[in-house]
Short mmCIF file of C-alpha atoms and ligand atoms in Angstrom, two decimals:
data_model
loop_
_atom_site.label_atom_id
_atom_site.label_comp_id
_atom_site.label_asym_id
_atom_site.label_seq_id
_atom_site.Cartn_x
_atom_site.Cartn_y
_atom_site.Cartn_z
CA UNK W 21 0.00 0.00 0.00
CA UNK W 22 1.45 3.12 -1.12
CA UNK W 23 2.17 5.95 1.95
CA UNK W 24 1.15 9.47 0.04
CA UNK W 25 -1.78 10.09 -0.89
CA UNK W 26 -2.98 9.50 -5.19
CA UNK W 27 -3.78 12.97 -4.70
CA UNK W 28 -0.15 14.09 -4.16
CA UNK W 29 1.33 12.20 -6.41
CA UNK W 30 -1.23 14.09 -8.96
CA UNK W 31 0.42 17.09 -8.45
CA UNK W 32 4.22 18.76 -9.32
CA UNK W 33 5.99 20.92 -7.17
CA UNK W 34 6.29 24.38 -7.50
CA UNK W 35 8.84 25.70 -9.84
CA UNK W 36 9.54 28.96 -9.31
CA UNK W 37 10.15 28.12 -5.89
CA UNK W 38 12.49 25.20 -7.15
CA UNK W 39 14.45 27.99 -8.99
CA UNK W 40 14.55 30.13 -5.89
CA UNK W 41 16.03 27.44 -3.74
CA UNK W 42 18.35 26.54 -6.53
CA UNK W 43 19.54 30.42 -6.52
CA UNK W 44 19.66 30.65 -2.59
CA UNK W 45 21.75 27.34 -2.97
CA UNK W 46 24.68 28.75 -5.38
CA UNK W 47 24.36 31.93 -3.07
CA UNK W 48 25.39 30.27 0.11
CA UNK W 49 28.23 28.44 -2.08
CA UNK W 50 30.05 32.23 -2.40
CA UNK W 51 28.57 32.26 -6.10
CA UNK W 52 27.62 35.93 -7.38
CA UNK W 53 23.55 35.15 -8.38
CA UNK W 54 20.84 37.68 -9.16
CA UNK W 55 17.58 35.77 -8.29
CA UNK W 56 14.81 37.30 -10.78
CA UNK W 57 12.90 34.12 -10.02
CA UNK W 58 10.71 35.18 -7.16
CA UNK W 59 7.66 37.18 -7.04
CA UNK W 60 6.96 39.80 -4.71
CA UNK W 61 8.60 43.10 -4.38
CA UNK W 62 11.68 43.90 -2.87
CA UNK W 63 10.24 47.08 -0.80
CA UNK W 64 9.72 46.67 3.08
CA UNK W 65 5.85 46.63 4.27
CA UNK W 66 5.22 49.99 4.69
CA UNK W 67 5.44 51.74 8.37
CA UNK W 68 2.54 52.16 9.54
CA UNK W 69 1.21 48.85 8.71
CA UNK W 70 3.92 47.26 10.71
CA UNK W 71 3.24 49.61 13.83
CA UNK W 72 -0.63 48.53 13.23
CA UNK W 73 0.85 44.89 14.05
CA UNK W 74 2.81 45.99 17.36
CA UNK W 75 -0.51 47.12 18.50
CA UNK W 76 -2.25 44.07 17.99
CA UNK W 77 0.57 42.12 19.47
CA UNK W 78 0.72 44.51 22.71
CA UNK W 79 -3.15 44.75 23.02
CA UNK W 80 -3.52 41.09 23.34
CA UNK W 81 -4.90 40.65 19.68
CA UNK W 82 -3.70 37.44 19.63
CA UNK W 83 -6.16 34.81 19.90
CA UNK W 84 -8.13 32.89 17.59
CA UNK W 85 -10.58 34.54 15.33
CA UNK W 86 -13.53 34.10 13.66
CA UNK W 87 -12.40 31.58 10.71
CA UNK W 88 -12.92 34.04 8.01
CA UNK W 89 -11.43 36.84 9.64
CA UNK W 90 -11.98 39.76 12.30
CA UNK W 91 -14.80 41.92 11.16
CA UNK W 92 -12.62 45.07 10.93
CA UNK W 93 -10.74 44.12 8.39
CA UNK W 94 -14.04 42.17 6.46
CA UNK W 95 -15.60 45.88 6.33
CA UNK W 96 -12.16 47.49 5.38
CA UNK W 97 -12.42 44.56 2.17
CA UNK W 98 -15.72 45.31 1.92
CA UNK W 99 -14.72 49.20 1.54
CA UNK W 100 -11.83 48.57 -0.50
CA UNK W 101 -14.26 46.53 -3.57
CA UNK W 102 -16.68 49.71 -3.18
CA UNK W 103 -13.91 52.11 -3.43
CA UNK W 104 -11.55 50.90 -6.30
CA UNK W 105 -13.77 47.80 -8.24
CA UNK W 106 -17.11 49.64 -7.68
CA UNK W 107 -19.22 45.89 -6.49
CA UNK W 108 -21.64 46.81 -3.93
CA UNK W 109 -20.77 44.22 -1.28
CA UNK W 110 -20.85 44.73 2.81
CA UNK W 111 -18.96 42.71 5.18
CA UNK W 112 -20.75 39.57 5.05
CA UNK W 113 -19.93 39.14 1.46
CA UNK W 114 -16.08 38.81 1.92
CA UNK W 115 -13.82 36.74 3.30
CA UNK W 116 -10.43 36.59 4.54
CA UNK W 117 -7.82 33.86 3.85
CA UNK W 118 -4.51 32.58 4.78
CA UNK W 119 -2.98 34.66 1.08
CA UNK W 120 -4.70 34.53 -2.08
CA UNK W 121 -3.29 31.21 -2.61
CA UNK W 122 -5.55 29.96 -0.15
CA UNK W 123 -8.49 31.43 -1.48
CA UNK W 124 -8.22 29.91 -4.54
CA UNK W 125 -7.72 26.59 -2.93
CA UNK W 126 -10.50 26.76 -0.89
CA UNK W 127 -12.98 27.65 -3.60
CA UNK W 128 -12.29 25.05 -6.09
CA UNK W 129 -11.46 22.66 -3.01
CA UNK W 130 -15.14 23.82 -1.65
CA UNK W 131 -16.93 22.61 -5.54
CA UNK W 132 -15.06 20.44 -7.82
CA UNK W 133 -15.66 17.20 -8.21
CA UNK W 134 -14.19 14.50 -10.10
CA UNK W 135 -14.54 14.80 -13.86
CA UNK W 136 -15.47 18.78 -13.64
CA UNK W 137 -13.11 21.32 -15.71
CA UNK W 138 -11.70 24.40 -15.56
CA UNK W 139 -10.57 26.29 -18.16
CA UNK W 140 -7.50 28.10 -17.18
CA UNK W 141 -5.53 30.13 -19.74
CA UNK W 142 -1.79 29.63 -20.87
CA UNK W 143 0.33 30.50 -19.95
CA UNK W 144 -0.03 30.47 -16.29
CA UNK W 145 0.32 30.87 -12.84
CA UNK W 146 1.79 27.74 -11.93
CA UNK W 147 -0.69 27.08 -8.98
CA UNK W 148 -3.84 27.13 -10.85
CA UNK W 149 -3.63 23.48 -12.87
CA UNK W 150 -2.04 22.12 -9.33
CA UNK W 151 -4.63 22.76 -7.10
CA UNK W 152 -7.38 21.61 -9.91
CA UNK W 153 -5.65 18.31 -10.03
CA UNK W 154 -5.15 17.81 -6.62
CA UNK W 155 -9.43 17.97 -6.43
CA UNK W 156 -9.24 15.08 -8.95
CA UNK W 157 -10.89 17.95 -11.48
CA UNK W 158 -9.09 18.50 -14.85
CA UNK W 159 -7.71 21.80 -16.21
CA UNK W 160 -8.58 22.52 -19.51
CA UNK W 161 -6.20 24.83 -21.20
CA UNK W 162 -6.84 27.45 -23.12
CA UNK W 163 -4.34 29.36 -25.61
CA UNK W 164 -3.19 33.15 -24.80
CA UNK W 165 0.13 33.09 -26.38
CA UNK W 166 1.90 35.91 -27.76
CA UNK W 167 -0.06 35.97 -31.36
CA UNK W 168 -2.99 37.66 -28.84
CA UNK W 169 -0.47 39.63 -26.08
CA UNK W 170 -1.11 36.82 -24.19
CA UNK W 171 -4.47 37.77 -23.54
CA UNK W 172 -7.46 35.25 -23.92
CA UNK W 173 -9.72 35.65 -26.73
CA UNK W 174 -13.73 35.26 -26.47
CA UNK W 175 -13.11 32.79 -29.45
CA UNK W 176 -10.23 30.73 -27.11
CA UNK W 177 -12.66 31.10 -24.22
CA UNK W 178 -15.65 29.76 -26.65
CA UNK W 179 -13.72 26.55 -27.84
CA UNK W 180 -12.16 25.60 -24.13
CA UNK W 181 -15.86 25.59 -22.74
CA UNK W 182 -18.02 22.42 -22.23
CA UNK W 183 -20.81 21.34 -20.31
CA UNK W 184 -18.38 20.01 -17.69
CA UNK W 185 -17.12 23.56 -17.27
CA UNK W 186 -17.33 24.69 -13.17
CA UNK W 187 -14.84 27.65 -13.34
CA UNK W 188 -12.78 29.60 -15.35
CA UNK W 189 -9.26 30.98 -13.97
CA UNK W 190 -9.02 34.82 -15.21
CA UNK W 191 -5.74 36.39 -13.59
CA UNK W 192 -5.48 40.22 -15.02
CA UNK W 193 -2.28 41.60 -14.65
CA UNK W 194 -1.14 38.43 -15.36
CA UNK W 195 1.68 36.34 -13.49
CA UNK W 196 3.57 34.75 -15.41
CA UNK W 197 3.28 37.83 -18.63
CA UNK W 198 2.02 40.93 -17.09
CA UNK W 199 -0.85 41.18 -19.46
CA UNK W 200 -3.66 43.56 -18.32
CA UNK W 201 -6.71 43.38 -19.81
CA UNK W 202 -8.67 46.18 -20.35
CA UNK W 203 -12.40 46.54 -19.29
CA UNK W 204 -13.22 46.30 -23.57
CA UNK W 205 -11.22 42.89 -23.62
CA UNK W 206 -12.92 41.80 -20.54
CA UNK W 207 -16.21 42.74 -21.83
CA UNK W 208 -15.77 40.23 -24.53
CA UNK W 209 -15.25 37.50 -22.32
CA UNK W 210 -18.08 38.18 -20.44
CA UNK W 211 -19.99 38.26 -23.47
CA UNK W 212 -19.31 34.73 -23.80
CA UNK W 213 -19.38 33.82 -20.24
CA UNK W 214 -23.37 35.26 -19.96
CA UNK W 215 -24.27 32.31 -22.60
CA UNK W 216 -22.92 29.33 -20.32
CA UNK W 217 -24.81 29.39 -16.94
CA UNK W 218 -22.91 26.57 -15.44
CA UNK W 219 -19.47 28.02 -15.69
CA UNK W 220 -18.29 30.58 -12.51
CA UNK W 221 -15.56 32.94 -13.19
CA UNK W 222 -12.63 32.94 -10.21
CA UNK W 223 -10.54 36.54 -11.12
CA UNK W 224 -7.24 36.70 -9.35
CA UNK W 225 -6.97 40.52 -9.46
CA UNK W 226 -3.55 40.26 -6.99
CA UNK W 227 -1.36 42.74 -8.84
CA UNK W 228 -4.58 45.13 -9.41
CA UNK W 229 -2.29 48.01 -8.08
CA UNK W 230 0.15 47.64 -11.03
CA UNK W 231 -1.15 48.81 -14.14
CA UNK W 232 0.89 51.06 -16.35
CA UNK W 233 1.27 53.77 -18.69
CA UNK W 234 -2.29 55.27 -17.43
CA UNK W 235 -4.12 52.19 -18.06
CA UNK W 236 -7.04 51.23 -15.52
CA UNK W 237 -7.48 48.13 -13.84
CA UNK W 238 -11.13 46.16 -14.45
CA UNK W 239 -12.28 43.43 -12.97
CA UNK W 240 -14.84 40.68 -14.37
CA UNK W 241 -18.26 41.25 -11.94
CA UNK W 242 -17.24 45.43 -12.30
CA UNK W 243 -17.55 45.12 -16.02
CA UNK W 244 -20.47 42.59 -16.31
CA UNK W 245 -22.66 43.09 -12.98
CA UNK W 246 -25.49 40.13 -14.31
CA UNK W 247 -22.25 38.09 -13.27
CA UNK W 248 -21.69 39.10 -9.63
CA UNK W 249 -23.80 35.61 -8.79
CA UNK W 250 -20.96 33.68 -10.03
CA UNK W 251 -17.76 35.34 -9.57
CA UNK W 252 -15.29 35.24 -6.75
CA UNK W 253 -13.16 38.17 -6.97
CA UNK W 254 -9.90 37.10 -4.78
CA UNK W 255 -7.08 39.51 -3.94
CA UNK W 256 -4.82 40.23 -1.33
CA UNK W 257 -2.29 42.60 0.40
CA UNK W 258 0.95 40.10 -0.62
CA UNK W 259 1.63 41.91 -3.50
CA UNK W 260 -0.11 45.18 -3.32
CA UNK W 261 1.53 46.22 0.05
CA UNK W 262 4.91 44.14 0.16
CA UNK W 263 3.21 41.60 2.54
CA UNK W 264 3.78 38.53 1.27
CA UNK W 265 5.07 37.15 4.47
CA UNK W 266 2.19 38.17 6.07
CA UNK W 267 -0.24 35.53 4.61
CA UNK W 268 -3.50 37.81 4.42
CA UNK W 269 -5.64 37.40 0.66
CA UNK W 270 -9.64 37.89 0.43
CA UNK W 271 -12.33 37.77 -1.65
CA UNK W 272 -16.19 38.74 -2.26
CA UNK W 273 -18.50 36.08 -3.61
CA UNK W 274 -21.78 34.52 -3.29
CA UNK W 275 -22.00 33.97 0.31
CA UNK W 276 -23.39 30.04 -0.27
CA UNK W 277 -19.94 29.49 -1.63
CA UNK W 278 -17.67 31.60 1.18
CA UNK W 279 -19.88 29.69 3.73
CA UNK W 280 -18.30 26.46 1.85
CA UNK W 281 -15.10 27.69 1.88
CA UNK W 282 -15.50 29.05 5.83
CA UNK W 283 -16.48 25.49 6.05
CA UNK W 284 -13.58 23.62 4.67
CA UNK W 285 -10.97 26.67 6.85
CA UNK W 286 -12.75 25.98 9.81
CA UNK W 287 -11.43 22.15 9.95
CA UNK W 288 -8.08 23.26 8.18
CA UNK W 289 -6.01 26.12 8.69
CA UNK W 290 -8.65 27.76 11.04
CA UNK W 291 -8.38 32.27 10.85
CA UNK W 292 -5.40 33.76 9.14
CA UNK W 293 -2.66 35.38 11.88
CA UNK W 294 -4.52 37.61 14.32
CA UNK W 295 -1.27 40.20 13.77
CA UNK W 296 -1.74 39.94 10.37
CA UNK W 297 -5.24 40.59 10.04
CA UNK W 298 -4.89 43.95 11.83
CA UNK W 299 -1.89 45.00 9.99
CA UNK W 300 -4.03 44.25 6.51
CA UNK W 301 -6.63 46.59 7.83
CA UNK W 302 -4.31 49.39 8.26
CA UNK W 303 -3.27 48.75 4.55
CA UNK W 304 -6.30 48.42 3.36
CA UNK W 305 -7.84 51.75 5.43
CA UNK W 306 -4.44 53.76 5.77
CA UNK W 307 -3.08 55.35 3.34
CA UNK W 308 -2.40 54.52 -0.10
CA UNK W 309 -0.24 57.17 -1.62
CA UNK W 310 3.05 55.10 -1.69
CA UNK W 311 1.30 53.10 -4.16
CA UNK W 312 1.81 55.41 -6.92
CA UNK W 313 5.51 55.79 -6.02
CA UNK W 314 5.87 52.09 -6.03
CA UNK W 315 3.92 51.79 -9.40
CA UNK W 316 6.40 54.60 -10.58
CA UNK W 317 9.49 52.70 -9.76
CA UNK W 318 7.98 49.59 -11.54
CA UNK W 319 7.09 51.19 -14.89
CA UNK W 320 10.39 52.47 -15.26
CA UNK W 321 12.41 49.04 -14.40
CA UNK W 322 9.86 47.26 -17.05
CA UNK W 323 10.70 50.13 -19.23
CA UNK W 324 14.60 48.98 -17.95
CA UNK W 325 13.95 45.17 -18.56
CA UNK W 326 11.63 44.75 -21.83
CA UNK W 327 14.66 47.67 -24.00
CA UNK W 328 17.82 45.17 -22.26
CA UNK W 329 16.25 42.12 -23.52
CA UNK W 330 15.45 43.08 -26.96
CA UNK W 331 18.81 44.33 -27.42
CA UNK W 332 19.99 40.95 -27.35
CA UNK W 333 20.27 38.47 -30.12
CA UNK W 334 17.83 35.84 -29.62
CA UNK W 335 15.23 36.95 -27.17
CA UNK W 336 11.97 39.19 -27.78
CA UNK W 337 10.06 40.81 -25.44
CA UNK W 338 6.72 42.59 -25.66
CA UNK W 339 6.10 45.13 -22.94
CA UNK W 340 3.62 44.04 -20.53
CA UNK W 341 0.95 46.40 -19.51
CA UNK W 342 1.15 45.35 -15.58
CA UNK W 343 2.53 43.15 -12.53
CA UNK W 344 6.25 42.59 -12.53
CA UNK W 345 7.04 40.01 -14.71
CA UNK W 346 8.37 39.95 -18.34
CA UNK W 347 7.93 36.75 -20.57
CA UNK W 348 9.98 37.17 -23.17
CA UNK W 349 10.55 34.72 -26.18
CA UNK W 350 14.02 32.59 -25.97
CA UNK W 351 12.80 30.70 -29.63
CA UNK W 352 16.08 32.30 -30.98
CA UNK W 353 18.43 30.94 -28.61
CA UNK W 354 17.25 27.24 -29.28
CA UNK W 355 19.35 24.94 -31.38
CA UNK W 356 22.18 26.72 -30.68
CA UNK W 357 25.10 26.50 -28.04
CA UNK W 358 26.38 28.68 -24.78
CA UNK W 359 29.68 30.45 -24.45
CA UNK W 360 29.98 28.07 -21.73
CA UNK W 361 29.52 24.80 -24.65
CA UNK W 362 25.72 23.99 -23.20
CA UNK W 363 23.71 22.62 -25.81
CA UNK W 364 20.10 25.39 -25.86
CA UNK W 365 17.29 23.30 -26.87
CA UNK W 366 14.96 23.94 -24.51
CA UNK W 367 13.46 27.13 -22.76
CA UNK W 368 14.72 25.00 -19.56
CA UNK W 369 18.37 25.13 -21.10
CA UNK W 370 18.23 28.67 -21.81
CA UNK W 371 17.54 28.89 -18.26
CA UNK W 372 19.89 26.17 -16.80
CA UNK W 373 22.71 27.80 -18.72
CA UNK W 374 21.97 31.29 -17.42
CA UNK W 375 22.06 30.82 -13.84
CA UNK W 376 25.15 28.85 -14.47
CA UNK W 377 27.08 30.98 -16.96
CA UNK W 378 26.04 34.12 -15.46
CA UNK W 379 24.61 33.88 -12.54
CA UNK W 380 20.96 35.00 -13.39
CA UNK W 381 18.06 33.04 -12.07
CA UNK W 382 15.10 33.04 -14.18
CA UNK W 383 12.12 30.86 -14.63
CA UNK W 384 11.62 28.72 -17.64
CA UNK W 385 8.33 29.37 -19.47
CA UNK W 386 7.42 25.28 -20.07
CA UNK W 387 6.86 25.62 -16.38
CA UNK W 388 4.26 28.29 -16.95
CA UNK W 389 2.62 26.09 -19.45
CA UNK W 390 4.61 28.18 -22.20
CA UNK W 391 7.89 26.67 -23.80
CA UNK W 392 9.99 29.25 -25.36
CA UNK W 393 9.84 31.78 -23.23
CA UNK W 394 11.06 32.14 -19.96
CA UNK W 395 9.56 34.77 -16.86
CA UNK W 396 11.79 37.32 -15.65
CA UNK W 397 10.63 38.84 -12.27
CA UNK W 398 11.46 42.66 -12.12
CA UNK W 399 10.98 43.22 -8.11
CA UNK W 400 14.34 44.24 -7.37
CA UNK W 401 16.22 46.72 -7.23
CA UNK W 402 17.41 48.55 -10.54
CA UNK W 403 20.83 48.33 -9.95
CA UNK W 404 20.43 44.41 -10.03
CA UNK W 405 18.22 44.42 -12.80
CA UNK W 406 20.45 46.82 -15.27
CA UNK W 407 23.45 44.16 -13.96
CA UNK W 408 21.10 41.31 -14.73
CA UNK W 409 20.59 42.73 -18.08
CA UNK W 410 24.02 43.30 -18.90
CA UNK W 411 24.51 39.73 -18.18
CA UNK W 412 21.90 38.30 -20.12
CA UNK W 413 23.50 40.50 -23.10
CA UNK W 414 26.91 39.24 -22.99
CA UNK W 415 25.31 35.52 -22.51
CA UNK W 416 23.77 36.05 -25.73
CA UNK W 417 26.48 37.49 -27.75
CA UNK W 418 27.94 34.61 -26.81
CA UNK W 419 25.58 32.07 -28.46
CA UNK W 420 26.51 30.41 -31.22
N1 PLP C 501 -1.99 34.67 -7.60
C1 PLP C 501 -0.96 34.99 -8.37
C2 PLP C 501 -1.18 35.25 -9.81
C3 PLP C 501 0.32 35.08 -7.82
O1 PLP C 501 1.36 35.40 -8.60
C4 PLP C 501 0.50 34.80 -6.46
C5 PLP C 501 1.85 34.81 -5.85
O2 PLP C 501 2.85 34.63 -6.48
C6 PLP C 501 -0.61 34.48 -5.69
C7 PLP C 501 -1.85 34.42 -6.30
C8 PLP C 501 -0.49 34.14 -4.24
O3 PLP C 501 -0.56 35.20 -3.42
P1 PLP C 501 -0.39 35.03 -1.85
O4 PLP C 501 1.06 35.17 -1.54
O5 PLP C 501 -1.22 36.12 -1.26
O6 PLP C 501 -0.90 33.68 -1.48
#
């Protein structure tokens, strides 16, 4: 009798974080490495959201809570989806979650069933196909390659759906590309989404803040309120607010569906960090200003990353509208060989070779569903990123 479970064995390991520890590994070894692997920004949480946390710590907030979160910082979510993604929602229809991660996991944990899809676009965030398998449900991909900006199309959405079809995985900016879609583009998946009743819509709208050149975020149940019923926003202060060790995402829904999901917490991870909790509602309630800076500083190391990397011979890169990440295509590198003699046919030998020519951890795109490409994460500071850059350039001048 096997010890794990079918259900683990179902699943693969994260890669990014696999890259990561491989970085952190050559680090410790004395070896000069620029991780671009990770994602979340290399500011400090602000201030005053720390200082929110002492006080919670020194007034004794730090017992258990109600599963789904303290209802200060429900009515500060419940604020925040009034304020910025105009839904009309009040306390009781949010919920708060151990990161956006485990929103996600909790909703399709809460309703799949063996032999239901979901349609989740490619390339993408590495969890998304995981956590489906690991309910015994079946991703069904759905193209958004470069040919589109690696945006879904209405016609891609069309052709992915069935009648088995419980959710579809929207994540606008994107991780792993950055793509943003606009409330137009969104509109036309809607269009198609109002003809299949049976299908709900989970948006991951965690790098909402970072949208560029002007461009405004939009969210799925903003731009097509007949679909409110069926959509669970999800977002969180990881990304947003430099918290990613904090562990605090949320989400508004139909409340028959948080009540699952407060259902399956309640006998898992129980509430999210008391300390956390209050320092999210200080994020969510104090003030925002930074964010502009912060959005600022992004555009311009995107502007940084996406003119370094087509400047060298063999990669493309389209400029991403939002998030931090660049997927650029490595298609030119392929077939060839590294300065250092390693034999590039793969986006995973592009990658393998850089972080051991150079020093340069990346991501390669097969792991995003994507094969010749490869995701560059731009949270860090611009110093490392023009280095990282140069780098990459001499690696490829090097190619032959
Ligand atoms: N969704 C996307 C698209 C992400 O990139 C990430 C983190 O990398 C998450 C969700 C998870 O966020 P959290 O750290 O809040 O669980």
């Amino acid at each position: 009798m096997a010890f794990l479970s079918d259900a683990l064995n179902r699943i693969q390991p994260s890669a990014t974080m696999a890259v990561t520890g491989k970085a952190a590994e050559l680090k410790r070894a004395g070896r000069d490495v620029i991780a671009l692997a990770a994602g979340e920004p290399d500011f400090d949480t602000p201030e005053h959201v720390r200082d929110a946390a002492i006080r919670a710590i020194n007034s004794g907030e730090t017992r258990y809570t109600a599963v789904d979160g303290i209802i200060e910082l429900k009515e500060a979510v419940a604020a925040k989806f009034r304020r910025d993604n105009g839904l009309e929602v009040s306390a009781e229809d949010c919920f708060i979650g151990a990161g956006g991660k485990q929103i996600i996991f909790n909703a399709l944990m809460a309703t799949l069933n063996p032999g239901d899809e979901v349609v989740v676009p490619v390339p993408y965030w590495v969890s998304y196909p995981e956590i489906v398998r690991l309910c015994d449900a079946m991703p069904v991909f759905a193209t958004a390659d470069a040919s589109t900006g690696f945006k879904l199309t209405p016609e891609a959405l069309e052709a992915a759906i069935s009648d088995k079809t419980k959710w579809l995985i929207l994540n606008t900016p994107s991780n792993p590309t950055g793509a943003a879609y606009s409330a137009e583009e969104l509109k036309g998946l809607t269009d198609v989404l109002m003809r299949h009743e049976q299908v709900h819509i989970l948006t991951d709208d965690i790098y909402e803040v970072l949208v560029y050149d002007g461009g405004k975020f939009a969210t799925v149940a903003e731009v097509e309120p007949r679909l409110i019923g069926r959509t669970l926003t999800m977002n969180g202060v990881s990304k947003s607010h430099a918290m990613t060790g904090w562990r605090i995402g949320y989400c508004t829904g139909p409340r028959p569906l948080l009540a699952a999901m407060r259902k399956l917490q309640g006998q898992s991870t129980t509430n999210p960090s008391s300390i956390s909790q209050w320092a999210a509602v200080e994020a969510l309630n104090g003030t925002q200003a930074f964010l502009s800076e912060w959005r600022e500083v992004f555009q311009a190391r995107r502007d940084l990353v996406v003119a370094g990397l087509n400047s060298c011979e063999g990669i493309t890169c389209l400029t991403p509208g939002g998030a931090f990440y660049v997927f650029p295509s490595v298609e030119g590198l392929l077939g060839r060989t590294s300065g250092g003699g390693a034999r590039l046919e793969t986006d995973s030998d592009v990658v393998l070779a850089l972080l051991e020519e150079t020093g340069v951890a990346l991501v390669q795109g097969s792991a995003f569903g994507l094969p010749g490409h490869m995701r560059l994460s731009y949270a860090a500071a611009t110093e490392e990123l023009e280095d990282a850059v140069a780098r990459i350039q001499d690696f490829c001048s090097k190619v032959s």
